[in-house]
mmCIF file of C-alpha atoms in Angstrom:
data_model
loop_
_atom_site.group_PDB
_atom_site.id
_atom_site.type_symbol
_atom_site.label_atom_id
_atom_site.label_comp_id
_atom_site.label_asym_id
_atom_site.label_seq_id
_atom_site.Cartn_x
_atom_site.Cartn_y
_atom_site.Cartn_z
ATOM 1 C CA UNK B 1 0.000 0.000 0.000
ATOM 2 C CA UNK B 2 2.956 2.121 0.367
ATOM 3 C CA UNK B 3 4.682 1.880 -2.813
ATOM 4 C CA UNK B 4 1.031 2.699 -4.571
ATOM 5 C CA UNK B 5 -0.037 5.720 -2.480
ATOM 6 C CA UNK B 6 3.852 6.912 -3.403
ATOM 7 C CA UNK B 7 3.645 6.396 -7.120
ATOM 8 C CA UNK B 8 0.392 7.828 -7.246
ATOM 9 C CA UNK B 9 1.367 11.226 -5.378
ATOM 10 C CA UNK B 10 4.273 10.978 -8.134
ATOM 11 C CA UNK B 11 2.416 10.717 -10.877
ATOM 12 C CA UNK B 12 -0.381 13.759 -9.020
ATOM 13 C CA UNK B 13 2.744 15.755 -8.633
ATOM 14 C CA UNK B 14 4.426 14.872 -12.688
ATOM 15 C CA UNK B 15 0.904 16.210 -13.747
ATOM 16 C CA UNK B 16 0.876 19.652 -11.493
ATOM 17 C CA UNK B 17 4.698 20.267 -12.549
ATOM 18 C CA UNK B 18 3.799 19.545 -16.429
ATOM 19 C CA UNK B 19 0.700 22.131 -15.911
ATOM 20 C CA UNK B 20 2.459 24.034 -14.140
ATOM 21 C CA UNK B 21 5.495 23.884 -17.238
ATOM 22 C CA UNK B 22 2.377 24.735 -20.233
ATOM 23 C CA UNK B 23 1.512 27.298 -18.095
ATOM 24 C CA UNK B 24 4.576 29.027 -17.628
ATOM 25 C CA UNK B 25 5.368 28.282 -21.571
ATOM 26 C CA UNK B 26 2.144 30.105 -22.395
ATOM 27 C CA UNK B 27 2.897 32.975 -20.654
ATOM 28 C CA UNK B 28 6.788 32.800 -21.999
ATOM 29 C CA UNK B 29 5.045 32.612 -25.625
ATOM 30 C CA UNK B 30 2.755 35.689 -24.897
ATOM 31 C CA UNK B 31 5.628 37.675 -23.617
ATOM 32 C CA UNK B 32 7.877 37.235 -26.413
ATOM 33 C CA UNK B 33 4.752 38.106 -28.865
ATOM 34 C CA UNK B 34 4.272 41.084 -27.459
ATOM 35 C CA UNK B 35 8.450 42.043 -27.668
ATOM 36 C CA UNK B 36 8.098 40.840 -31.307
ATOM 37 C CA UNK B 37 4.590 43.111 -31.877
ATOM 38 C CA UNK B 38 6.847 46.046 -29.868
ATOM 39 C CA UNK B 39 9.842 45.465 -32.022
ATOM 40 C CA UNK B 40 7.741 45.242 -35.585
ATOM 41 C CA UNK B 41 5.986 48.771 -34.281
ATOM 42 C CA UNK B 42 9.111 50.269 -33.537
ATOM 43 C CA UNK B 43 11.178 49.046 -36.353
ATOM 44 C CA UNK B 44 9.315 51.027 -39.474
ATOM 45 C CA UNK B 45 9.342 54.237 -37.134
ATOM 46 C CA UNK B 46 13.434 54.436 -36.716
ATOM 47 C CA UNK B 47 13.988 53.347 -39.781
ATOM 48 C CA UNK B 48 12.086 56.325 -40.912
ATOM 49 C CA UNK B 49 13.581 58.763 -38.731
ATOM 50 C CA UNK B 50 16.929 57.465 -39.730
ATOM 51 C CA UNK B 51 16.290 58.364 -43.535
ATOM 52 C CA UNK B 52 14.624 61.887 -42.337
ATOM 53 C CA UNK B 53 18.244 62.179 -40.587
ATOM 54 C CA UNK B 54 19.983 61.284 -43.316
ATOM 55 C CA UNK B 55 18.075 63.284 -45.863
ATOM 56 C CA UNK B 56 18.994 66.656 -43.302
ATOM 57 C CA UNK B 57 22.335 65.580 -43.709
ATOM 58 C CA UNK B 58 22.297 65.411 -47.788
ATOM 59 C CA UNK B 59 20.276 68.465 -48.179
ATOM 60 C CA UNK B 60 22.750 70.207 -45.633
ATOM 61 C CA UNK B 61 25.806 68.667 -47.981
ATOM 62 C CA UNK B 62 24.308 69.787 -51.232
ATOM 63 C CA UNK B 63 23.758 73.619 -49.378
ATOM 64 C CA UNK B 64 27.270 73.671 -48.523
ATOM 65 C CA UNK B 65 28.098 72.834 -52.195
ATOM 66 C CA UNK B 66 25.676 75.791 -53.758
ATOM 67 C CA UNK B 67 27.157 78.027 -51.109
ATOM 68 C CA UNK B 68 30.808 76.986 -51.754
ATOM 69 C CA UNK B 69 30.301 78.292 -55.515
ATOM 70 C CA UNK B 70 28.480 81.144 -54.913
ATOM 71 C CA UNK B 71 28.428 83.416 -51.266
ATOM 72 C CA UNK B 72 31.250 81.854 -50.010
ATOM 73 C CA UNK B 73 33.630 81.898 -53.636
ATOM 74 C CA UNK B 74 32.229 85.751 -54.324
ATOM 75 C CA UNK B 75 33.217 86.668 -50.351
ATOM 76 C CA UNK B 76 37.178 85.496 -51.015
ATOM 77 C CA UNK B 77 37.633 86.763 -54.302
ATOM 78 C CA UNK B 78 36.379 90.275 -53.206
ATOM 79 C CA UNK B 79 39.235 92.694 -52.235
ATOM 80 C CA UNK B 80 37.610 95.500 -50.562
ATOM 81 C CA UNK B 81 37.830 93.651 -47.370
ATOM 82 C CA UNK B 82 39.075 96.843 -44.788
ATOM 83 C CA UNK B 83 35.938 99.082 -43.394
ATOM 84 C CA UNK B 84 36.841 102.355 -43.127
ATOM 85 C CA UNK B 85 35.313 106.062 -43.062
ATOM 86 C CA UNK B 86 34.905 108.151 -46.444
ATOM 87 C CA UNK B 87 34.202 111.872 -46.467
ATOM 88 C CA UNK B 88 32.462 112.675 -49.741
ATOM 89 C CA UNK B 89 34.620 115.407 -51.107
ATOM 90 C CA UNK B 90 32.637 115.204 -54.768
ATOM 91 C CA UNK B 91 29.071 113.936 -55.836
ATOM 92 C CA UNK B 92 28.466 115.485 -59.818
ATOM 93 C CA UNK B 93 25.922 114.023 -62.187
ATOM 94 C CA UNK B 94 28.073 114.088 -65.458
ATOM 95 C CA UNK B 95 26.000 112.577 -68.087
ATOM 96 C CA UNK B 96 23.318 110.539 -69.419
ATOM 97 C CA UNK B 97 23.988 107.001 -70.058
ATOM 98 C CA UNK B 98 22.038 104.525 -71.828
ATOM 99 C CA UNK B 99 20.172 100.979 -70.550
ATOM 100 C CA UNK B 100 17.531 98.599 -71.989
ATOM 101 C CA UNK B 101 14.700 97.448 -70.451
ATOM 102 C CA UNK B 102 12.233 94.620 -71.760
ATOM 103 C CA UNK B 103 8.402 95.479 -72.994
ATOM 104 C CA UNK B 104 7.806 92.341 -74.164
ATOM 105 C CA UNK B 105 8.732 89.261 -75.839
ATOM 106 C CA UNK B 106 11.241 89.549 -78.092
ATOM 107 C CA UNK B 107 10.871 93.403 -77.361
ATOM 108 C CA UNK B 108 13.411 95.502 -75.454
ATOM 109 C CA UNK B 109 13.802 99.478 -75.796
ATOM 110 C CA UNK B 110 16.685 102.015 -75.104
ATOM 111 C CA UNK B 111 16.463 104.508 -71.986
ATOM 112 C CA UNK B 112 18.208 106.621 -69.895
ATOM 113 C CA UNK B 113 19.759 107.547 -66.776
ATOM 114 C CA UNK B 114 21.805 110.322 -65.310
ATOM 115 C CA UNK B 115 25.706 108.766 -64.319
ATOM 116 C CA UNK B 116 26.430 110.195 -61.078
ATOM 117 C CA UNK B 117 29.587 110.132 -59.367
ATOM 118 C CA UNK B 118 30.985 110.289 -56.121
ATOM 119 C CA UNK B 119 34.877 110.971 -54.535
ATOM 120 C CA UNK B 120 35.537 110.238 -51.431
ATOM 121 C CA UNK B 121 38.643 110.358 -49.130
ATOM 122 C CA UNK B 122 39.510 107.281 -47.038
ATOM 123 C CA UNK B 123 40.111 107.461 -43.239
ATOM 124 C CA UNK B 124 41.206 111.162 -43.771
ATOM 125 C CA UNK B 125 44.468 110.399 -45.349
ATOM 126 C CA UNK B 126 44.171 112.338 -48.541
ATOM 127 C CA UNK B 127 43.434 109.104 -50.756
ATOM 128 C CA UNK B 128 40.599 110.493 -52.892
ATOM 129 C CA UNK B 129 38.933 107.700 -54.477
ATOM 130 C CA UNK B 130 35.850 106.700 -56.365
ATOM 131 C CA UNK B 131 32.774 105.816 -54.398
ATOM 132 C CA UNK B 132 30.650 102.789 -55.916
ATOM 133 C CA UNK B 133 27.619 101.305 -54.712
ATOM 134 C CA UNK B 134 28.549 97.828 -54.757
ATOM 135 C CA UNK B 135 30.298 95.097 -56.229
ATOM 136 C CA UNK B 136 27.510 94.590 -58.793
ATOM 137 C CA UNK B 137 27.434 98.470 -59.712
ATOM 138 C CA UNK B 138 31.053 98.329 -60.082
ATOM 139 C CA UNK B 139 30.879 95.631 -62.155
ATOM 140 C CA UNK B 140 28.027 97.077 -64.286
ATOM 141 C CA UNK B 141 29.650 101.015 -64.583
ATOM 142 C CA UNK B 142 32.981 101.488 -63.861
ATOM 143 C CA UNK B 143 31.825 105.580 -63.593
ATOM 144 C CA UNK B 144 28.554 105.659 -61.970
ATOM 145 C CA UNK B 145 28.092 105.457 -58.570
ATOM 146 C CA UNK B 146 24.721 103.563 -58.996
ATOM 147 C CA UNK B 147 22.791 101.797 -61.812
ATOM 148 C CA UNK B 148 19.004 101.914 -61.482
ATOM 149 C CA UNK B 149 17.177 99.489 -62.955
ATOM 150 C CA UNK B 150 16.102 100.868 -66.244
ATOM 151 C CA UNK B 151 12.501 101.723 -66.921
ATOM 152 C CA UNK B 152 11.108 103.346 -69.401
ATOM 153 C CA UNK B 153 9.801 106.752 -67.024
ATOM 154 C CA UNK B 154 13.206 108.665 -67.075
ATOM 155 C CA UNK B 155 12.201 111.483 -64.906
ATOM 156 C CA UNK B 156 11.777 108.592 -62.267
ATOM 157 C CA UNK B 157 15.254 107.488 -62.816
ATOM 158 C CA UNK B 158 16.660 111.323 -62.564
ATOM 159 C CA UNK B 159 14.519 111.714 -59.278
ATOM 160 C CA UNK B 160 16.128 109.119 -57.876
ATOM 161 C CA UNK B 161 19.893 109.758 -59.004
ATOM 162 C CA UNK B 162 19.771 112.969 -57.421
ATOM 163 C CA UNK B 163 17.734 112.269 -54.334
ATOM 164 C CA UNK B 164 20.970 109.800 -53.678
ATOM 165 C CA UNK B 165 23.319 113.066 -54.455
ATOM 166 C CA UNK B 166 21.334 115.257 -52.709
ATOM 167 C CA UNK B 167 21.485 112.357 -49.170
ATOM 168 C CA UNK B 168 25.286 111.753 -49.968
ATOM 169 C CA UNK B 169 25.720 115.886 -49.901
ATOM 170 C CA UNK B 170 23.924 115.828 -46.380
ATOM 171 C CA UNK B 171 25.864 112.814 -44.911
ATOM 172 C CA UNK B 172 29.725 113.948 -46.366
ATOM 173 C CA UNK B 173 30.626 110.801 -43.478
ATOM 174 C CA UNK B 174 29.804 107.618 -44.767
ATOM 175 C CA UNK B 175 30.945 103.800 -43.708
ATOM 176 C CA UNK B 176 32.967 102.431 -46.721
ATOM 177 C CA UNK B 177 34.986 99.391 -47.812
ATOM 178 C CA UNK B 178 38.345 99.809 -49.458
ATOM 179 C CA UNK B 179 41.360 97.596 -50.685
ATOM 180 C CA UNK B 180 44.356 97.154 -48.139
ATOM 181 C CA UNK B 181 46.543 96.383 -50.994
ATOM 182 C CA UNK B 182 45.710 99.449 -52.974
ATOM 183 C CA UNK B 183 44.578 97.228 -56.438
ATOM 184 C CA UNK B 184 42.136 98.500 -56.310
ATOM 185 C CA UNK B 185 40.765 102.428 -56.604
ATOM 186 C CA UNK B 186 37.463 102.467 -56.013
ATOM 187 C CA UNK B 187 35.942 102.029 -52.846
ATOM 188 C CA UNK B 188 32.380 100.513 -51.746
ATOM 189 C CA UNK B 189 29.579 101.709 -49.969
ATOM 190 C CA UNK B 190 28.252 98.217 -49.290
ATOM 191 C CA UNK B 191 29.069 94.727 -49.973
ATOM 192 C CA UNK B 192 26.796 92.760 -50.950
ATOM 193 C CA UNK B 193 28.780 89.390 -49.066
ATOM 194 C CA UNK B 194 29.867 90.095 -45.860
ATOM 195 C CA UNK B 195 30.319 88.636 -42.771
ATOM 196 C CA UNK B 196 27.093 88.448 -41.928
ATOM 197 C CA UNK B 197 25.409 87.732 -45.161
ATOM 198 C CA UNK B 198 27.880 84.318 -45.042
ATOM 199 C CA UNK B 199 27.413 83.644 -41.157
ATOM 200 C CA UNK B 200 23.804 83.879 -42.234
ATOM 201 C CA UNK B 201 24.149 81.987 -45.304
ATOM 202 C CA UNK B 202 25.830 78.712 -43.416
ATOM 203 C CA UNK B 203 23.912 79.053 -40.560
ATOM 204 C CA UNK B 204 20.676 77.312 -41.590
ATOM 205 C CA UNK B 205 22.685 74.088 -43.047
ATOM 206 C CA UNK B 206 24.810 73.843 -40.052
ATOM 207 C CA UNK B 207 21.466 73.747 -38.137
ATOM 208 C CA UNK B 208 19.901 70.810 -40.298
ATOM 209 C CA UNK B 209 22.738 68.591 -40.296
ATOM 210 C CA UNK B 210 23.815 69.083 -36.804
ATOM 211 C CA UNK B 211 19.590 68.390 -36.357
ATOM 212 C CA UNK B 212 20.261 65.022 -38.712
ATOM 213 C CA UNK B 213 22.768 63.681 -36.801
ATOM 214 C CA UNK B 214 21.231 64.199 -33.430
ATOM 215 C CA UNK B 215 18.149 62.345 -34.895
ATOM 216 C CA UNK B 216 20.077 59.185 -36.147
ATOM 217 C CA UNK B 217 22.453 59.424 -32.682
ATOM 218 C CA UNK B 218 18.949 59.472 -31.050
ATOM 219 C CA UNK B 219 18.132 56.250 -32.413
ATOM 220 C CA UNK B 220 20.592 54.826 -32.483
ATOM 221 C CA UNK B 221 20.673 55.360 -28.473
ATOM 222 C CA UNK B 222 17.033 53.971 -28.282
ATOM 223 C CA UNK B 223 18.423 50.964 -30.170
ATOM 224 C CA UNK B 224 20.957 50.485 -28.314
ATOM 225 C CA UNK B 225 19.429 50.989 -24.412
ATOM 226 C CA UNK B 226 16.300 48.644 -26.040
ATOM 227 C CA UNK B 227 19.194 45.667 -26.392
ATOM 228 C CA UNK B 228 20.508 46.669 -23.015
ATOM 229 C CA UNK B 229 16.909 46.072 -21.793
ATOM 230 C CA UNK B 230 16.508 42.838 -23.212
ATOM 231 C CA UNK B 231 19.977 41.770 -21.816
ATOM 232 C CA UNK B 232 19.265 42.555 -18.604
ATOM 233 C CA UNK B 233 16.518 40.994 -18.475
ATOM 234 C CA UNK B 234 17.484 37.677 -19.584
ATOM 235 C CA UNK B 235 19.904 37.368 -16.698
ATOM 236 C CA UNK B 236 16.933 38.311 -14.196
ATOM 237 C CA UNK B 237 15.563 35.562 -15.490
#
């Protein structure tokens, strides 16, 4: 009677150990379901912030590139890189000089606009240069102090040469930018690339790809404490 009443609490106790074994594997199954469902939810969503990161970063590269050729390659090449102070010693309108504006397809017609120009003398050292409005005028007219865009009302265009006489007459002390080296004669009123036109220019692409790579670092820290997670976890266990 005693080796029966022992095998059958065995066998009682093999049953309540298996149950208790499919219960504990159901519950083991369900778990790692739900880290699978968790990981198949997350997955799409860093993968797509991971290309919006690296799309900041190529649109931040290709910036650079159009900046490099343009702002950046028109700020080194320009000489007049010394601010000084000009007194305006001279401001004449000497003549008329002739521009073409467009009235149409295919059409374009001659008008006219008075040539003004300006000496100045740097810093009070006797230099007496010629005062241009920027590097674009200078380029344009090598006599003029400005170039208006031409229209066909030239009384407009003579009111506004000689309202910019008449200011330049009232303000003889103006800001200027000259050439160190002397290669230059003529001095400018403005630049059209300074220092803070290209701080400006390079600021918004620094931004987006320093914004890029904190997005993929990000995730790539999410990834990586998710793993860390897991592994602790498993030895918990």
């Amino acid at each position: 009677m005693f080796f029966v009443a022992g095998a059958r609490n065995a066998a009682v106790s093999g049953r309540g150990n298996e149950r208790s074994r499919s219960i504990y594997q159901k519950f083991r199954e369900v778990d790692l379901l739900d880290k699978k469902k968790t990981v198949t939810a997350l997955k799409p969503g860093e993968d797509r912030a991971i290309l919006l990161g690296l799309g900041m970063i190529l649109s931040s590269v290709m910036m650079y590139f159009v900046l490099g050729i343009t702002t950046l390659r028109s700020y080194a090449d320009s000489v007049w890189t010394e601010e000084g102070v000009c007194v305006v010693r001279n401001s004449t309108v000497t003549a008329d000089m002739n521009c073409s504006y467009n009235c149409g397809s295919d059409c374009w017609r001659v008008s006219k606009y008075p040539c003004l120009q300006v000496y100045v003398s740097v810093n009070n050292t006797g230099r007496v240069s010629r005062l241009s409005h920027n590097e674009e005028t200078q380029d344009a007219s090598s006599e003029c102090f400005y170039v208006p865009r031409c229209q066909k009302d030239t009384v407009a265009l003579h009111t506004m040469i000689m309202n910019i006489s008449e200011r330049l007459k009232v303000n003889q002390e103006v800001p200027c930018y000259y050439d160190p080296m002397e290669q230059q004669e003529t001095v400018l009123l403005t630049r059209l690339y300074d220092h803070s036109v290209v701080f400006h220019s390079l600021l918004w692409p620094s931004c987006m790809i320093t914004g890029g790579a904190l997005i993929i670092m990000m995730v790539k820290l999410n990834q990586y404490l998710s793993r860390l997670s897991e592994e602790i976890g498993k030895i918990k266990r």
